[in-house]
mmCIF file of C-alpha atoms in Angstrom:
data_model
loop_
_atom_site.group_PDB
_atom_site.id
_atom_site.type_symbol
_atom_site.label_atom_id
_atom_site.label_comp_id
_atom_site.label_asym_id
_atom_site.label_seq_id
_atom_site.Cartn_x
_atom_site.Cartn_y
_atom_site.Cartn_z
ATOM 1 C CA MET A 1 43.132 34.064 26.360
ATOM 2 C CA THR A 2 41.094 32.885 28.413
ATOM 3 C CA LEU A 3 37.754 35.500 27.722
ATOM 4 C CA LEU A 4 37.527 34.024 24.517
ATOM 5 C CA HIS A 5 38.841 30.060 25.355
ATOM 6 C CA ARG A 6 34.585 30.832 28.093
ATOM 7 C CA SER A 7 33.852 32.859 25.745
ATOM 8 C CA PHE A 8 33.449 29.797 23.448
ATOM 9 C CA LEU A 9 32.429 27.475 25.750
ATOM 10 C CA VAL A 10 29.315 29.575 26.775
ATOM 11 C CA LEU A 11 28.844 29.720 22.638
ATOM 12 C CA LEU A 12 28.481 26.235 23.040
ATOM 13 C CA LEU A 13 26.616 25.552 25.928
ATOM 14 C CA ILE A 14 23.975 28.049 24.509
ATOM 15 C CA CYS A 15 23.744 26.738 20.941
ATOM 16 C CA LEU A 16 23.248 22.555 22.355
ATOM 17 C CA GLY A 17 20.462 23.877 24.418
ATOM 18 C CA CYS A 18 18.560 26.054 22.377
ATOM 19 C CA SER A 19 18.167 22.591 20.110
ATOM 20 C CA ALA A 20 14.601 22.128 18.301
ATOM 21 C CA GLN A 21 13.708 19.115 19.992
ATOM 22 C CA THR A 22 15.056 15.598 20.460
ATOM 23 C CA PRO A 23 14.624 12.333 18.872
ATOM 24 C CA SER A 24 12.314 10.665 21.040
ATOM 25 C CA GLU A 25 10.050 14.355 21.146
ATOM 26 C CA THR A 26 9.950 14.570 18.049
ATOM 27 C CA ALA A 27 9.134 10.627 17.183
ATOM 28 C CA LYS A 28 5.667 11.276 20.703
ATOM 29 C CA ALA A 29 4.809 14.452 18.326
ATOM 30 C CA VAL A 30 4.809 12.351 15.053
ATOM 31 C CA GLU A 31 3.022 9.763 16.450
ATOM 32 C CA ARG A 32 0.410 12.393 18.836
ATOM 33 C CA GLN A 33 0.097 14.165 15.118
ATOM 34 C CA VAL A 34 -0.677 11.042 12.289
ATOM 35 C CA ARG A 35 -3.084 9.582 15.737
ATOM 36 C CA SER A 36 -5.509 12.578 15.472
ATOM 37 C CA TYR A 37 -5.204 13.260 11.920
ATOM 38 C CA TYR A 38 -5.702 10.036 10.673
ATOM 39 C CA HIS A 39 -8.004 9.043 13.464
ATOM 40 C CA LEU A 40 -6.103 5.798 14.337
ATOM 41 C CA PRO A 41 -7.621 3.591 17.111
ATOM 42 C CA PRO A 42 -5.787 2.964 20.159
ATOM 43 C CA GLU A 43 -4.516 -0.476 19.237
ATOM 44 C CA VAL A 44 -3.102 0.212 16.276
ATOM 45 C CA GLN A 45 0.259 0.419 17.187
ATOM 46 C CA VAL A 46 2.732 3.246 14.666
ATOM 47 C CA VAL A 47 6.107 2.904 13.961
ATOM 48 C CA ILE A 48 8.705 5.111 13.093
ATOM 49 C CA GLY A 49 11.748 3.880 10.859
ATOM 50 C CA PRO A 50 14.970 5.716 10.477
ATOM 51 C CA LEU A 51 15.306 8.775 9.260
ATOM 52 C CA ASN A 52 16.654 8.829 5.233
ATOM 53 C CA GLN A 53 17.796 11.320 3.361
ATOM 54 C CA ALA A 54 15.577 12.376 0.951
ATOM 55 C CA ASN A 55 15.061 14.209 -2.148
ATOM 56 C CA PHE A 56 15.099 17.225 -0.628
ATOM 57 C CA ARG A 57 17.895 18.725 0.916
ATOM 58 C CA ILE A 58 15.049 20.392 3.282
ATOM 59 C CA THR A 59 13.947 16.887 4.742
ATOM 60 C CA ASN A 60 14.450 13.618 5.650
ATOM 61 C CA ALA A 61 12.735 10.816 5.014
ATOM 62 C CA VAL A 62 10.998 8.860 7.116
ATOM 63 C CA LYS A 63 9.137 5.297 6.753
ATOM 64 C CA LEU A 64 6.258 4.763 8.577
ATOM 65 C CA SER A 65 4.018 1.385 9.507
ATOM 66 C CA PHE A 66 0.294 0.885 11.454
ATOM 67 C CA VAL A 67 0.881 -2.593 12.913
ATOM 68 C CA LYS A 68 -2.602 -4.000 14.196
ATOM 69 C CA GLY A 69 -2.649 -7.693 15.363
ATOM 70 C CA THR A 70 -0.778 -9.420 11.621
ATOM 71 C CA ARG A 71 -2.012 -6.630 9.452
ATOM 72 C CA LYS A 72 1.159 -3.971 8.331
ATOM 73 C CA ASP A 73 1.082 -0.357 5.929
ATOM 74 C CA GLU A 74 3.910 1.084 5.830
ATOM 75 C CA TYR A 75 4.149 4.733 4.102
ATOM 76 C CA ASP A 76 6.279 7.085 2.771
ATOM 77 C CA PHE A 77 6.840 10.328 5.411
ATOM 78 C CA LEU A 78 9.301 13.320 4.940
ATOM 79 C CA LEU A 79 10.107 15.266 8.266
ATOM 80 C CA SER A 80 11.745 18.797 7.764
ATOM 81 C CA LYS A 81 14.997 18.826 9.532
ATOM 82 C CA ASP A 82 14.415 21.325 12.139
ATOM 83 C CA GLY A 83 11.872 18.452 13.026
ATOM 84 C CA LYS A 84 8.262 21.335 13.014
ATOM 85 C CA THR A 85 7.063 19.703 9.759
ATOM 86 C CA LEU A 86 5.722 15.770 8.808
ATOM 87 C CA MET A 87 4.395 15.767 5.285
ATOM 88 C CA ARG A 88 2.593 12.966 3.349
ATOM 89 C CA LEU A 89 2.827 12.998 -0.584
ATOM 90 C CA THR A 90 2.486 10.949 -3.328
ATOM 91 C CA LYS A 91 4.991 10.384 -6.290
ATOM 92 C CA LEU A 92 3.879 8.956 -9.264
ATOM 93 C CA ASP A 93 5.644 8.041 -12.587
ATOM 94 C CA LEU A 94 4.297 9.963 -15.253
ATOM 95 C CA THR A 95 6.250 7.412 -17.694
ATOM 96 C CA LYS A 96 3.421 4.174 -17.090
ATOM 97 C CA ASP A 97 1.155 3.790 -17.659
ATOM 98 C CA PRO A 98 -0.859 3.604 -15.162
ATOM 99 C CA ASN A 99 -3.394 1.090 -16.742
ATOM 100 C CA ALA A 100 -0.767 -1.599 -18.479
ATOM 101 C CA GLU A 101 -0.260 -3.474 -14.700
ATOM 102 C CA LEU A 102 -4.624 -3.928 -14.083
ATOM 103 C CA MET A 103 -3.998 -4.828 -17.579
ATOM 104 C CA LYS A 104 -1.540 -7.698 -17.253
ATOM 105 C CA LYS A 105 -3.457 -9.057 -14.376
ATOM 106 C CA VAL A 106 -6.630 -9.875 -16.628
ATOM 107 C CA ASP A 107 -6.552 -13.284 -17.953
ATOM 108 C CA LEU A 108 -8.879 -13.364 -21.498
ATOM 109 C CA LYS A 109 -7.482 -16.915 -22.612
ATOM 110 C CA GLY A 110 -10.458 -18.856 -23.305
ATOM 111 C CA ARG A 111 -12.912 -16.470 -22.858
ATOM 112 C CA PRO A 112 -15.681 -16.334 -25.225
ATOM 113 C CA THR A 113 -15.188 -13.148 -27.563
ATOM 114 C CA ARG A 114 -17.729 -11.441 -30.483
ATOM 115 C CA GLY A 115 -15.949 -9.750 -32.778
ATOM 116 C CA SER A 116 -12.413 -8.266 -34.524
ATOM 117 C CA LYS A 117 -9.851 -8.923 -31.933
ATOM 118 C CA ASP A 118 -7.871 -5.521 -33.821
ATOM 119 C CA ALA A 119 -11.332 -3.700 -32.147
ATOM 120 C CA LYS A 120 -9.923 0.017 -30.889
ATOM 121 C CA VAL A 121 -12.509 -1.263 -27.645
ATOM 122 C CA VAL A 122 -12.362 -4.132 -25.279
ATOM 123 C CA ILE A 123 -15.401 -4.309 -22.602
ATOM 124 C CA VAL A 124 -14.627 -6.876 -20.857
ATOM 125 C CA GLN A 125 -17.260 -8.408 -17.750
ATOM 126 C CA LEU A 126 -15.671 -9.526 -14.571
ATOM 127 C CA ARG A 127 -18.710 -11.776 -12.532
#
């Protein structure tokens, strides 16, 4: 029975030693690759948020923030469970009209108009 316990203990120690990367090593690798890929200057700080469950079972979601002075830009990335692959995907909602939000920002009240309000084409000139 002792031999079985020792074998199990040795196997457990081997498995612990074979982990892919520690979180700090992964964070360093992510920052290094992101800085290189996006050509970030040294004055831009890269802040790596906590890992969250992603929509895909093989990945974790992580938010990266790029900070320079008072400006802060945040982007969502996917990090593989083994910590070896970082992906940036853009999620598009196909149920929304992409121009609807833009058109809400255009204020036509009090502007001179020409032609029918029911025209199929509307041309707006912004100055």
